[in-house]
């Protein structure tokens, strides 16, 4: 574990007070409500949380691919990068049009890997051509240069016989190989930020492990910052330095990976961690969070999680909690962290599980 | 134990090939055999592209099997289906898919979607009986009668998966094939769906073929597990046998690749790898070796000696 913190880390991305809504036939959906998040150079952050909590919308905004009915109501996304002349630049992505973002950054300085490699690859084009394209477009490489680089990339992402694979079509490759091709495309223009939305959900764990390790090693080599979105907490544990937990459009808890996994504070995070099947779950039933997420078409009063929260206080139904600093990098949006709040104990089963995890961890420390 | 368990499904040497081009055929499933007993959950795991979904689809006869036998509930359903065999199959075997939206007609109300199977196969006598069946299943999967008058797109992912389950279960099937039915859901909703499947099994004795990548969930829900690699079942056994005493190197690699939700451990751990070519493992001339009455591994005699000491 890295305990010595570097003096001053370079901030690559800083999201402040982001608010996004969608116009729909049923009314306005308030999908993102005041998100604040930083991404530092070389760092990996994971965004976790319930379906529909706003994880994908957040990263789509960064990529300039927000759906056309989406509106950024407020906030800023400052992106700091070094331009072709080696000069430091800083732009607010919110002030740019989605088209400009895509033209200037997407696929070049900010690249992405999505869940289903089949939807991000063109079935009618050889994989080689698909890797060459962004390099010709963004880096002005000649065809010949692009081809050489493409074969190099295929090799780098661990595809054997790259010259042969270069000429193949996506359907001729296995799922794991296709995802490697998508990663090769994402890396082709030496991005500063790599965004992976459920990159390995459709793959088996052996291929998942290989792909995660591949991303890690390339990240280290090129000092890239990575944002992962995943439901798999095992994957989060493996890759993330920092974790943001989202619920109903807000980040409700964030902190470094150990703070979130060994010392969770928000009752939603407790529920999330408790729902994982433990390797020796004895009971016949798994823990689930009661109730269902709020309807984002309606105005949320107080804490969005209150109605499902057995620890809810009166104030939870009236006022939205602020973000409390609970030490270290750890921030929690829950009234339970207010000094005036009665002490709420973490659920016994989860506490035991965490104790066990910590004990296992001592062997590796 | 005096009770002899009956297999509800027996798959013998099933092969499912796809002719991709004149010169190339994919052997998606290449001679697999296994049994699923009544009321149990059989987990099918393995490499992406190893033939798990194809196996499920061949069994429910979305494909015509290239070779082999499928005996379901005492009836051979592997060859050309008689009208009766087809009806037996369509009413007693159901499938739940990964993407619930893909198999739910967006223009139909939830209630109509759920009633559809009953209507097609005339599994009711009066209109009241039909309504009653639909309402009961809705209740079981935790949806209200009011919600049943909505359209699928008005539901969350977890709720849609419940609709998919209701649609399959309203037929009161003996066997349900669940192909990656929880992988797109978040952890808490996964837990809801798995609990629901278990409750229904406890109540109705439903048998499941559970196909998934998430081994911690498979471990939790399955009684027995089959491990697939490149169209073969390389190992099969009870959940304990597979997890406590894996023999095949692919099974070992698969288990060691499961990420533990324990950051310090997970960042330090290195997973085992398996490369069939490099290790020179031969599936074609391998045979099933018995370890216990329930635990088998696919190996040549020589490999078996090395793996099982
Ligand atoms: N184009 C759109 N129009 C209307 N609502 C939308 C649109 N896109 C997203 N939303 C809504 O915004 C919210 C956040 O969606 P988002 O896709 O970010 O969820 P997520 O956290 O990525 O969930 P999952 O884990 O299921 O992928 C949801 O309530 C969703 O229904
Ligand atoms: N209709 C088809 N035509 C041609 N090839 C096919 C067809 N269906 C599947 N295949 C091929 O058969 C093999 C097995 O595919 P299958 O979908 O059964 O794998 P799987 O084990 O379910 O993988 P995953 O875990 O990725 O879902 C793959 O190589 C696939 O490309
Ligand atoms: Mg998403
Ligand atoms: Mg499949």
XYZ file of C-alpha atoms and ligand atoms in Angstrom:
738
model
C 0.000 0.000 0.000
C 1.234 3.431 -0.861
C 1.186 5.571 2.228
C 3.525 8.379 1.243
C 1.501 10.908 -0.664
C 3.175 12.890 -3.381
C 3.467 16.576 -2.559
C 1.424 18.048 -5.334
C -0.431 15.980 -7.853
C -1.447 17.336 -11.236
C -5.167 17.715 -11.571
C -6.232 16.468 -14.990
C -9.948 16.856 -14.618
C -11.949 18.739 -12.079
C -15.718 18.536 -12.072
C -17.526 21.151 -10.001
C -21.210 21.388 -9.134
C -22.323 19.492 -12.245
C -26.082 19.458 -12.769
C -27.652 17.696 -15.724
C -31.255 17.074 -16.645
C -33.095 15.375 -19.472
C -36.247 16.545 -21.161
C -38.616 13.638 -21.602
C -42.254 13.148 -22.549
C -43.039 12.676 -18.855
C -41.243 15.768 -17.628
C -37.712 16.738 -16.645
C -35.409 14.068 -15.219
C -32.831 15.521 -12.828
C -30.136 12.966 -13.554
C -27.030 14.608 -12.048
C -27.286 16.800 -8.973
C -24.189 18.683 -7.918
C -21.375 16.283 -8.717
C -17.881 17.310 -7.608
C -14.967 15.088 -8.512
C -11.236 15.377 -9.257
C -9.050 13.151 -11.370
C -5.280 13.346 -10.890
C -2.515 12.398 -13.266
C -1.796 8.674 -13.336
C -4.623 7.950 -10.915
C -7.448 5.433 -11.282
C -10.858 6.269 -9.932
C -13.895 4.007 -9.883
C -17.475 5.223 -9.949
C -19.907 2.744 -8.411
C -23.557 2.919 -7.439
C -27.047 1.833 -8.276
C -28.364 1.478 -11.838
C -29.646 4.820 -12.987
C -27.622 6.776 -10.428
C -25.873 8.813 -13.128
C -22.521 7.099 -13.628
C -22.724 6.850 -17.400
C -24.277 10.293 -17.836
C -21.358 11.827 -15.918
C -18.710 10.283 -18.155
C -20.707 10.816 -21.339
C -20.655 14.531 -20.579
C -16.873 14.442 -20.355
C -16.727 12.700 -23.719
C -19.139 15.056 -25.437
C -21.630 12.304 -26.169
C -24.490 13.325 -23.906
C -27.862 12.347 -25.430
C -29.439 15.186 -27.396
C -32.259 15.702 -24.880
C -29.713 16.296 -22.116
C -29.057 19.781 -20.703
C -26.139 20.864 -18.558
C -27.931 23.153 -16.118
C -24.926 24.227 -14.153
C -21.322 23.494 -13.248
C -17.931 23.147 -14.861
C -15.599 20.409 -16.031
C -12.075 21.781 -16.198
C -9.730 19.697 -18.339
C -5.999 20.424 -18.029
C -3.710 19.107 -20.722
C -0.450 19.750 -22.505
C -0.860 20.788 -26.135
C 1.210 19.893 -29.219
C 3.704 22.671 -28.395
C 4.217 21.405 -24.882
C 2.210 24.222 -23.346
C -0.216 23.729 -20.500
C -3.813 24.355 -21.454
C -6.965 24.481 -19.418
C -10.503 24.387 -20.825
C -13.996 24.139 -19.404
C -15.713 21.324 -21.292
C -19.118 22.632 -20.188
C -18.531 25.828 -22.151
C -17.766 23.901 -25.318
C -20.357 22.352 -27.593
C -20.558 18.563 -27.550
C -19.416 18.625 -31.159
C -16.318 20.675 -30.343
C -15.422 18.284 -27.512
C -15.693 15.333 -29.858
C -13.707 17.090 -32.565
C -10.907 18.279 -30.304
C -10.614 15.723 -27.543
C -12.760 12.641 -27.874
C -10.733 9.672 -29.097
C -7.599 11.792 -28.880
C -6.914 13.153 -25.401
C -9.922 11.490 -23.830
C -10.608 7.934 -24.954
C -13.180 5.368 -23.995
C -13.874 1.651 -23.758
C -17.484 0.516 -23.476
C -19.068 -2.677 -22.261
C -19.946 -4.259 -25.549
C -17.048 -4.314 -27.992
C -19.423 -5.283 -30.796
C -21.286 -1.976 -30.633
C -18.110 0.090 -30.627
C -16.579 -1.751 -33.576
C -17.742 -1.472 -37.165
C -18.546 -4.998 -38.381
C -17.875 -4.108 -42.015
C -14.335 -2.828 -41.529
C -11.138 -4.728 -40.729
C -9.810 -4.154 -37.245
C -6.622 -2.712 -38.704
C -8.490 0.033 -40.551
C -10.434 0.844 -37.403
C -7.262 1.339 -35.397
C -5.660 3.431 -38.145
C -8.610 5.797 -38.570
C -8.295 7.959 -35.434
C -4.528 8.255 -35.909
C -4.966 9.494 -39.465
C -7.701 11.864 -38.334
C -6.297 13.218 -35.068
C -2.527 12.823 -35.456
C -2.265 13.423 -39.209
C -0.256 10.249 -39.693
C 0.213 8.885 -43.182
C -1.421 5.561 -44.012
C 1.912 3.817 -43.840
C 2.822 5.273 -40.444
C -0.633 4.520 -39.092
C -0.391 0.923 -40.220
C 2.944 0.408 -38.503
C 1.634 1.963 -35.315
C -1.567 -0.115 -35.497
C 0.367 -3.366 -35.691
C 2.526 -2.202 -32.811
C -0.601 -1.464 -30.774
C -2.130 -4.872 -31.510
C 1.064 -6.405 -30.250
C 1.047 -4.177 -27.191
C -2.490 -5.193 -26.187
C -1.419 -8.813 -26.343
C -2.845 -10.004 -29.644
C -0.585 -12.568 -31.269
C 0.167 -12.541 -34.994
C -0.742 -8.852 -35.228
C -0.061 -8.640 -38.987
C -2.620 -11.354 -39.609
C -5.167 -9.983 -37.153
C -4.825 -6.564 -38.724
C -6.673 -7.865 -41.786
C -9.475 -9.639 -39.893
C -13.025 -8.495 -39.221
C -14.456 -8.134 -35.688
C -16.719 -11.213 -35.945
C -13.681 -13.358 -36.597
C -12.290 -12.559 -33.156
C -13.385 -13.785 -29.738
C -15.032 -11.428 -27.254
C -11.823 -10.937 -25.290
C -9.821 -10.184 -28.433
C -12.412 -7.682 -29.636
C -12.224 -5.845 -26.334
C -8.427 -5.717 -26.772
C -8.945 -4.175 -30.201
C -11.217 -1.536 -28.654
C -8.487 -0.824 -26.111
C -5.916 -0.559 -28.919
C -8.142 2.018 -30.650
C -8.599 3.895 -27.380
C -4.850 4.035 -26.835
C -3.913 4.854 -30.422
C -3.723 8.637 -29.951
C -1.916 8.540 -26.585
C -4.834 9.821 -24.525
C -4.420 11.524 -21.172
C -7.680 10.149 -19.845
C -9.104 6.691 -20.439
C -12.745 6.100 -19.512
C -13.956 2.509 -19.169
C -17.697 1.931 -18.702
C -18.204 -1.708 -17.656
C -15.257 -2.793 -19.813
C -15.188 -6.435 -18.766
C -18.760 -7.253 -17.758
C -19.292 -9.474 -20.792
C -16.035 -11.374 -20.346
C -15.007 -14.279 -18.187
C -12.801 -13.636 -15.174
C -9.576 -14.950 -16.691
C -9.855 -12.624 -19.680
C -11.086 -9.863 -17.387
C -7.958 -10.219 -15.273
C -5.752 -10.047 -18.376
C -7.505 -6.944 -19.691
C -7.397 -5.133 -16.360
C -3.708 -5.923 -16.016
C -3.128 -4.752 -19.567
C -4.808 -1.407 -18.889
C -2.825 -1.090 -15.684
C 0.530 -1.667 -17.332
C -0.157 0.745 -20.186
C -1.432 3.282 -17.678
C 1.788 3.036 -15.738
C 3.932 3.319 -18.836
C 2.152 6.377 -20.249
C 1.032 7.910 -16.946
C -2.631 7.935 -18.033
C -5.527 8.709 -15.688
C -8.338 6.160 -15.765
C -12.018 6.304 -14.793
C -13.758 2.957 -14.340
C -17.484 2.437 -14.045
C -18.334 -1.025 -12.808
C -20.810 -2.980 -10.708
C -18.150 -5.491 -9.764
C -16.647 -4.525 -6.429
C -13.886 -7.090 -6.899
C -12.788 -5.195 -10.002
C -12.914 -1.932 -8.055
C -10.718 -3.449 -5.358
C -8.231 -4.559 -7.980
C -7.848 -1.364 -9.993
C -8.985 1.723 -8.112
C -6.983 4.223 -6.072
C -10.043 6.301 -5.346
C -13.777 5.501 -5.308
C -16.904 7.627 -5.758
C -20.244 6.101 -4.756
C -23.282 7.553 -6.514
C -26.923 7.456 -5.563
C -29.761 9.239 -7.370
C -27.511 11.657 -9.241
C -25.261 12.593 -6.329
C -21.930 11.394 -5.050
C -22.869 10.289 -1.559
C -19.481 8.992 -0.433
C -15.965 9.208 -1.817
C -12.522 8.418 -0.600
C -9.450 6.373 -1.288
C -10.082 2.704 -1.903
C -9.178 1.585 1.615
C -11.353 4.215 3.256
C -14.370 3.065 1.243
C -13.838 -0.690 1.599
C -12.587 -0.891 5.196
C -14.355 2.104 6.718
C -17.576 2.840 4.787
C -19.793 5.468 6.418
C -22.887 6.035 4.282
C -25.798 3.616 4.837
C -26.147 3.179 1.060
C -22.496 2.117 0.833
C -23.156 -0.281 3.716
C -26.034 -1.761 1.751
C -23.964 -1.993 -1.418
C -21.080 -3.788 0.287
C -23.481 -6.068 2.154
C -25.209 -7.206 -1.042
C -22.114 -8.931 -2.408
C -22.182 -12.660 -1.919
C -19.414 -13.394 0.524
C -17.168 -16.339 -0.296
C -18.680 -18.118 2.663
C -22.179 -16.741 2.730
C -23.986 -19.353 4.766
C -27.482 -17.964 4.751
C -29.745 -18.995 1.908
C -30.692 -15.408 1.186
C -28.513 -12.548 0.075
C -28.806 -9.139 1.660
C -30.729 -6.627 -0.434
C -31.443 -2.951 0.041
C -35.189 -2.627 0.653
C -37.342 -0.451 -1.600
C -36.440 1.062 -4.923
C -34.560 4.150 -6.080
C -36.394 7.478 -6.239
C -38.138 8.713 -9.325
C -35.875 11.415 -10.710
C -38.860 13.076 -12.388
C -39.991 14.220 -8.973
C -38.259 16.766 -6.819
C -36.243 15.054 -4.134
C -36.761 16.394 -0.656
C -34.050 15.779 1.905
C -31.704 12.813 1.470
C -32.690 10.762 -1.605
C -31.835 7.531 0.248
C -33.886 8.355 3.375
C -36.954 6.255 2.531
C -34.826 3.129 2.153
C -32.535 3.922 5.019
C -33.184 2.163 8.352
C -30.812 4.680 9.980
C -32.614 7.759 8.647
C -33.005 10.695 11.035
C -35.879 13.165 10.964
C -33.779 15.731 9.207
C -33.068 13.245 6.370
C -36.649 13.725 5.177
C -36.378 17.501 5.217
C -32.980 18.632 4.148
C -30.283 17.349 1.865
C -27.130 16.533 3.858
C -23.928 18.458 3.112
C -20.666 16.676 2.299
C -18.841 15.985 5.567
C -15.077 15.722 5.755
C -14.460 12.639 7.891
C -10.674 12.742 7.652
C -8.087 11.754 5.052
C -9.565 11.873 1.566
C -12.858 10.563 2.879
C -16.059 12.618 2.304
C -19.588 11.520 3.168
C -22.949 13.114 2.416
C -24.949 11.795 5.336
C -26.482 13.495 8.360
C -25.113 10.607 10.413
C -21.700 12.266 10.124
C -22.929 15.444 11.788
C -21.472 15.835 15.265
C -25.009 16.361 16.626
C -26.293 13.074 15.169
C -26.792 10.006 17.371
C -24.140 7.378 16.798
C -25.162 4.813 14.185
C -23.345 1.496 14.165
C -22.390 -0.211 10.932
C -24.461 -3.440 10.449
C -22.991 -6.343 12.423
C -22.600 -8.705 9.449
C -20.753 -6.099 7.439
C -18.583 -5.234 10.380
C -17.582 -8.873 10.746
C -16.891 -9.149 7.066
C -14.667 -6.079 7.121
C -12.790 -7.389 10.170
C -12.148 -10.600 8.274
C -10.988 -8.689 5.204
C -8.595 -6.618 7.268
C -7.166 -9.755 8.827
C -6.615 -11.321 5.398
C -5.002 -8.095 4.286
C -2.357 -8.123 7.036
C -0.679 -11.045 5.261
C -0.053 -8.852 2.224
C 0.878 -5.593 3.853
C -30.200 -42.121 1.004
C -32.949 -44.261 -0.425
C -34.304 -41.663 -2.807
C -32.899 -41.964 -6.303
C -32.619 -38.585 -7.936
C -33.996 -38.407 -11.441
C -32.292 -36.328 -14.070
C -34.749 -33.850 -15.562
C -32.322 -33.136 -18.379
C -29.742 -35.450 -19.867
C -27.345 -34.138 -22.484
C -25.247 -36.776 -24.226
C -22.320 -35.965 -26.463
C -23.997 -32.799 -27.744
C -22.298 -31.096 -30.678
C -23.310 -27.780 -32.145
C -21.271 -26.614 -35.107
C -21.711 -23.421 -37.119
C -20.570 -23.251 -40.689
C -19.067 -19.785 -40.943
C -17.760 -20.079 -44.498
C -17.032 -22.756 -47.078
C -13.737 -23.575 -45.498
C -14.445 -22.792 -41.877
C -16.708 -24.316 -39.251
C -16.888 -23.167 -35.637
C -17.213 -26.068 -33.242
C -19.047 -24.019 -30.637
C -20.017 -27.075 -28.599
C -17.925 -30.130 -29.231
C -19.315 -33.207 -27.553
C -20.506 -32.385 -24.063
C -22.462 -34.570 -21.653
C -24.106 -33.641 -18.379
C -27.252 -34.161 -16.352
C -29.419 -31.812 -14.345
C -31.528 -33.289 -11.576
C -34.992 -32.185 -10.665
C -35.112 -29.178 -8.370
C -31.401 -28.401 -8.535
C -29.426 -25.510 -9.976
C -26.652 -26.378 -12.398
C -24.176 -23.567 -12.959
C -22.395 -23.358 -16.304
C -19.245 -21.239 -16.292
C -16.230 -20.838 -18.517
C -14.316 -18.781 -21.015
C -16.041 -16.175 -23.180
C -16.882 -17.973 -26.402
C -16.580 -21.438 -24.870
C -20.116 -22.385 -25.911
C -22.226 -21.766 -22.801
C -24.967 -19.770 -24.510
C -24.885 -22.111 -27.489
C -25.435 -25.046 -25.129
C -28.461 -23.306 -23.610
C -29.862 -22.429 -27.009
C -29.385 -25.940 -28.388
C -31.171 -27.424 -25.396
C -34.164 -25.153 -25.828
C -33.922 -25.891 -29.549
C -33.260 -22.461 -30.941
C -30.730 -24.452 -33.009
C -30.766 -27.886 -34.556
C -28.047 -29.821 -32.756
C -25.321 -31.148 -35.059
C -25.066 -34.387 -33.097
C -25.857 -35.890 -29.730
C -28.897 -36.463 -27.588
C -30.991 -34.215 -25.361
C -33.445 -36.052 -23.141
C -35.773 -33.691 -21.325
C -38.305 -34.978 -18.840
C -38.103 -38.426 -20.416
C -38.622 -37.173 -23.962
C -35.937 -37.081 -26.647
C -35.941 -33.530 -27.988
C -32.727 -33.637 -29.996
C -33.975 -34.719 -33.420
C -36.863 -33.499 -35.505
C -39.572 -32.578 -33.036
C -43.022 -34.104 -33.196
C -45.873 -31.694 -32.516
C -46.286 -33.157 -29.054
C -42.589 -33.004 -28.211
C -42.487 -29.404 -29.388
C -45.431 -28.446 -27.204
C -43.943 -30.272 -24.248
C -40.699 -28.397 -24.750
C -42.246 -24.951 -25.267
C -44.399 -25.174 -22.169
C -41.996 -26.887 -19.792
C -38.724 -25.193 -20.642
C -38.194 -21.423 -20.575
C -35.263 -19.077 -20.983
C -34.368 -15.798 -19.246
C -32.002 -13.624 -21.221
C -29.253 -11.184 -20.314
C -30.920 -8.151 -21.817
C -34.523 -8.139 -20.677
C -35.423 -5.289 -23.016
C -34.424 -7.285 -26.070
C -37.062 -9.909 -25.421
C -39.864 -7.700 -24.145
C -42.138 -6.262 -26.805
C -41.998 -2.489 -26.181
C -45.509 -1.873 -27.501
C -47.165 -4.382 -25.212
C -48.154 -3.783 -21.631
C -46.391 -5.878 -19.037
C -49.557 -7.810 -18.351
C -49.924 -8.781 -22.002
C -46.290 -9.785 -22.236
C -46.672 -12.101 -19.284
C -49.939 -13.608 -20.524
C -48.632 -14.244 -24.022
C -47.209 -17.717 -23.428
C -50.406 -18.835 -21.743
C -52.450 -17.560 -24.681
C -50.302 -19.224 -27.319
C -50.329 -22.572 -25.574
C -53.912 -22.319 -24.242
C -52.791 -22.953 -20.701
C -56.006 -21.664 -19.129
C -59.709 -22.366 -19.247
C -61.525 -19.164 -18.397
C -60.576 -15.538 -18.616
C -60.637 -15.351 -14.807
C -58.175 -18.189 -14.603
C -55.832 -16.403 -16.991
C -56.027 -13.205 -14.965
C -55.538 -15.119 -11.798
C -52.396 -16.821 -13.092
C -50.918 -13.537 -14.251
C -51.699 -11.748 -10.999
C -50.241 -14.515 -8.909
C -46.953 -14.466 -10.782
C -46.821 -10.659 -10.629
C -47.216 -10.864 -6.906
C -44.491 -13.469 -6.678
C -41.952 -11.332 -8.530
C -42.921 -8.268 -6.519
C -44.772 -6.198 -9.118
C -48.155 -4.640 -8.443
C -51.265 -4.989 -10.623
C -51.010 -1.269 -11.332
C -47.440 -1.649 -12.589
C -48.589 -4.424 -14.906
C -50.546 -1.904 -16.945
C -47.353 -0.022 -17.811
C -44.953 -0.538 -20.687
C -41.501 -2.153 -20.247
C -39.516 1.041 -20.852
C -41.112 2.559 -17.776
C -39.208 0.149 -15.540
C -35.697 0.009 -14.155
C -33.264 -2.719 -15.188
C -33.983 -4.836 -12.146
C -37.723 -4.523 -12.576
C -37.453 -5.472 -16.243
C -35.530 -8.565 -15.289
C -38.402 -9.412 -12.939
C -40.798 -9.077 -15.856
C -38.574 -11.461 -17.840
C -38.654 -13.909 -14.950
C -42.420 -13.578 -14.575
C -42.871 -14.191 -18.296
C -40.826 -17.382 -18.040
C -42.323 -18.629 -14.785
C -45.993 -18.054 -15.541
C -45.808 -21.163 -17.704
C -44.832 -23.079 -14.593
C -41.851 -24.586 -16.415
C -39.853 -27.494 -15.096
C -36.570 -26.119 -16.405
C -35.474 -22.515 -16.657
C -32.335 -21.617 -18.587
C -30.976 -18.340 -17.220
C -28.258 -16.979 -19.519
C -26.338 -14.115 -17.859
C -29.648 -12.948 -16.492
C -28.102 -10.778 -13.782
C -24.853 -9.532 -15.275
C -26.160 -6.126 -16.357
C -27.647 -5.350 -12.944
C -26.073 -3.687 -9.961
C -25.102 -5.754 -6.954
C -28.136 -5.044 -4.826
C -30.564 -5.796 -7.639
C -28.607 -8.923 -8.556
C -29.175 -10.075 -5.015
C -32.916 -9.362 -5.322
C -33.216 -11.385 -8.515
C -31.196 -14.306 -7.163
C -33.260 -14.373 -3.965
C -36.403 -14.362 -6.069
C -35.173 -17.297 -8.169
C -34.381 -19.195 -4.998
C -37.780 -18.500 -3.405
C -39.519 -19.772 -6.504
C -37.352 -22.871 -6.518
C -38.166 -23.559 -2.866
C -41.842 -23.171 -3.544
C -42.279 -24.845 -6.925
C -39.234 -27.087 -7.244
C -38.085 -25.355 -10.423
C -34.829 -26.584 -11.966
C -32.294 -24.028 -13.227
C -29.478 -24.034 -15.716
C -27.640 -20.905 -14.567
C -25.102 -19.497 -17.033
C -22.915 -16.694 -15.693
C -19.469 -15.127 -15.482
C -19.800 -13.993 -11.900
C -18.425 -16.960 -10.018
C -19.273 -15.687 -6.563
C -22.936 -15.611 -7.591
C -22.645 -19.020 -9.298
C -21.078 -20.414 -6.166
C -23.873 -19.018 -4.107
C -26.767 -20.282 -6.227
C -25.547 -23.587 -7.737
C -25.700 -27.124 -6.413
C -23.412 -28.411 -9.130
C -21.185 -26.684 -11.650
C -19.854 -27.464 -15.120
C -16.756 -25.646 -16.366
C -16.541 -25.061 -20.120
C -13.515 -24.295 -22.249
C -13.445 -24.267 -26.058
C -16.644 -26.246 -26.516
C -15.831 -28.906 -23.913
C -16.907 -29.401 -20.325
C -13.489 -29.809 -18.773
C -14.683 -30.415 -15.239
C -17.940 -30.942 -13.416
C -18.750 -31.494 -9.770
C -20.685 -30.236 -6.802
C -20.101 -26.593 -5.981
C -17.869 -27.608 -3.076
C -15.855 -30.025 -5.183
C -15.215 -27.421 -7.875
C -14.304 -24.665 -5.435
C -12.427 -26.735 -2.828
C -10.748 -29.298 -5.034
C -10.404 -28.117 -8.638
C -8.363 -30.541 -10.764
C -8.297 -29.136 -14.288
C -5.764 -26.334 -14.832
C -8.428 -24.224 -16.556
C -10.733 -24.528 -13.558
C -7.850 -23.535 -11.304
C -7.045 -20.513 -13.450
C -10.704 -19.503 -13.551
C -11.098 -19.676 -9.774
C -7.896 -17.818 -9.108
C -8.974 -15.014 -11.447
C -12.073 -14.173 -9.384
C -11.341 -10.709 -8.019
C -11.726 -10.472 -4.238
C -13.471 -7.338 -3.000
C -10.598 -6.761 -0.606
C -8.360 -4.007 -1.988
C -5.098 -4.769 -0.202
C -5.324 -8.477 -1.012
C -6.531 -7.938 -4.563
C -3.795 -5.499 -5.497
C -1.082 -7.868 -4.286
C -2.477 -11.125 -5.625
C -1.408 -12.624 -8.944
C -3.889 -14.877 -10.716
C -2.887 -18.211 -12.245
C -2.961 -18.371 -16.017
C -3.768 -21.215 -18.350
C -2.694 -21.562 -21.938
C -3.955 -24.746 -23.530
C -1.480 -24.648 -26.409
C 1.561 -23.859 -24.311
C 0.731 -26.501 -21.757
C -0.048 -28.949 -24.548
C -3.408 -30.003 -23.161
C -5.364 -32.253 -25.485
C -9.184 -32.197 -25.384
C -9.839 -34.445 -28.365
C -8.305 -37.658 -27.069
C -9.136 -36.846 -23.439
C -11.798 -38.815 -21.578
C -13.820 -38.215 -18.435
C -11.932 -39.296 -15.312
C -13.883 -39.941 -12.182
C -12.783 -38.454 -8.875
C -15.987 -39.041 -6.901
C -19.498 -40.100 -7.907
C -20.215 -36.470 -8.727
C -16.811 -35.052 -9.688
C -15.348 -35.640 -13.176
C -12.494 -34.110 -15.111
C -11.691 -34.258 -18.824
C -8.110 -35.433 -19.273
C -5.813 -37.841 -21.055
C -4.566 -40.624 -18.777
C -1.179 -39.001 -18.603
C -2.465 -35.518 -17.741
C -4.788 -36.976 -15.166
C -1.852 -38.628 -13.405
C -0.081 -35.277 -13.247
C -3.068 -33.220 -12.189
C -4.566 -35.553 -9.624
C -2.104 -36.723 -7.068
N -31.484 10.403 -22.793
C -32.074 10.326 -21.595
N -33.333 10.773 -21.422
C -33.920 10.706 -20.230
N -33.362 10.228 -19.134
C -32.109 9.753 -19.233
C -31.396 9.769 -20.468
N -30.163 9.240 -20.267
C -30.113 8.888 -18.967
N -31.281 9.212 -18.333
C -31.589 9.005 -16.921
O -30.521 9.522 -16.146
C -30.287 8.710 -15.007
C -28.833 8.289 -14.947
O -28.558 7.369 -15.987
P -27.145 6.675 -16.200
O -27.175 5.999 -17.522
O -26.048 7.635 -15.935
O -27.151 5.579 -15.049
P -25.960 4.610 -14.603
O -25.576 5.028 -13.233
O -24.921 4.567 -15.647
O -26.746 3.225 -14.498
P -26.312 1.730 -14.968
O -25.508 1.192 -13.850
O -27.647 1.019 -15.068
O -25.592 1.840 -16.269
C -31.270 7.559 -15.097
O -32.367 7.833 -14.276
C -31.674 7.532 -16.546
O -32.971 7.023 -16.691
N -24.986 -18.332 -34.786
C -23.663 -18.476 -34.792
N -22.968 -18.535 -35.953
C -21.635 -18.698 -35.956
N -20.871 -18.800 -34.862
C -21.497 -18.749 -33.676
C -22.912 -18.569 -33.573
N -23.244 -18.538 -32.268
C -22.106 -18.675 -31.591
N -21.047 -18.813 -32.432
C -19.646 -19.024 -32.045
O -19.631 -20.126 -31.166
C -18.703 -19.943 -30.108
C -19.409 -20.094 -28.770
O -20.255 -18.973 -28.565
P -21.202 -18.802 -27.287
O -21.983 -17.588 -27.518
O -21.917 -20.073 -27.023
O -20.120 -18.575 -26.142
P -20.355 -18.248 -24.601
O -19.659 -19.306 -23.831
O -21.789 -18.018 -24.316
O -19.521 -16.907 -24.481
P -19.806 -15.584 -23.620
O -19.367 -15.941 -22.252
O -18.890 -14.575 -24.258
O -21.265 -15.275 -23.732
C -18.073 -18.588 -30.353
O -16.850 -18.765 -31.022
C -19.066 -17.880 -31.231
O -18.410 -16.914 -32.036
Mg -24.318 3.066 -17.072
Mg -22.940 -16.295 -23.753
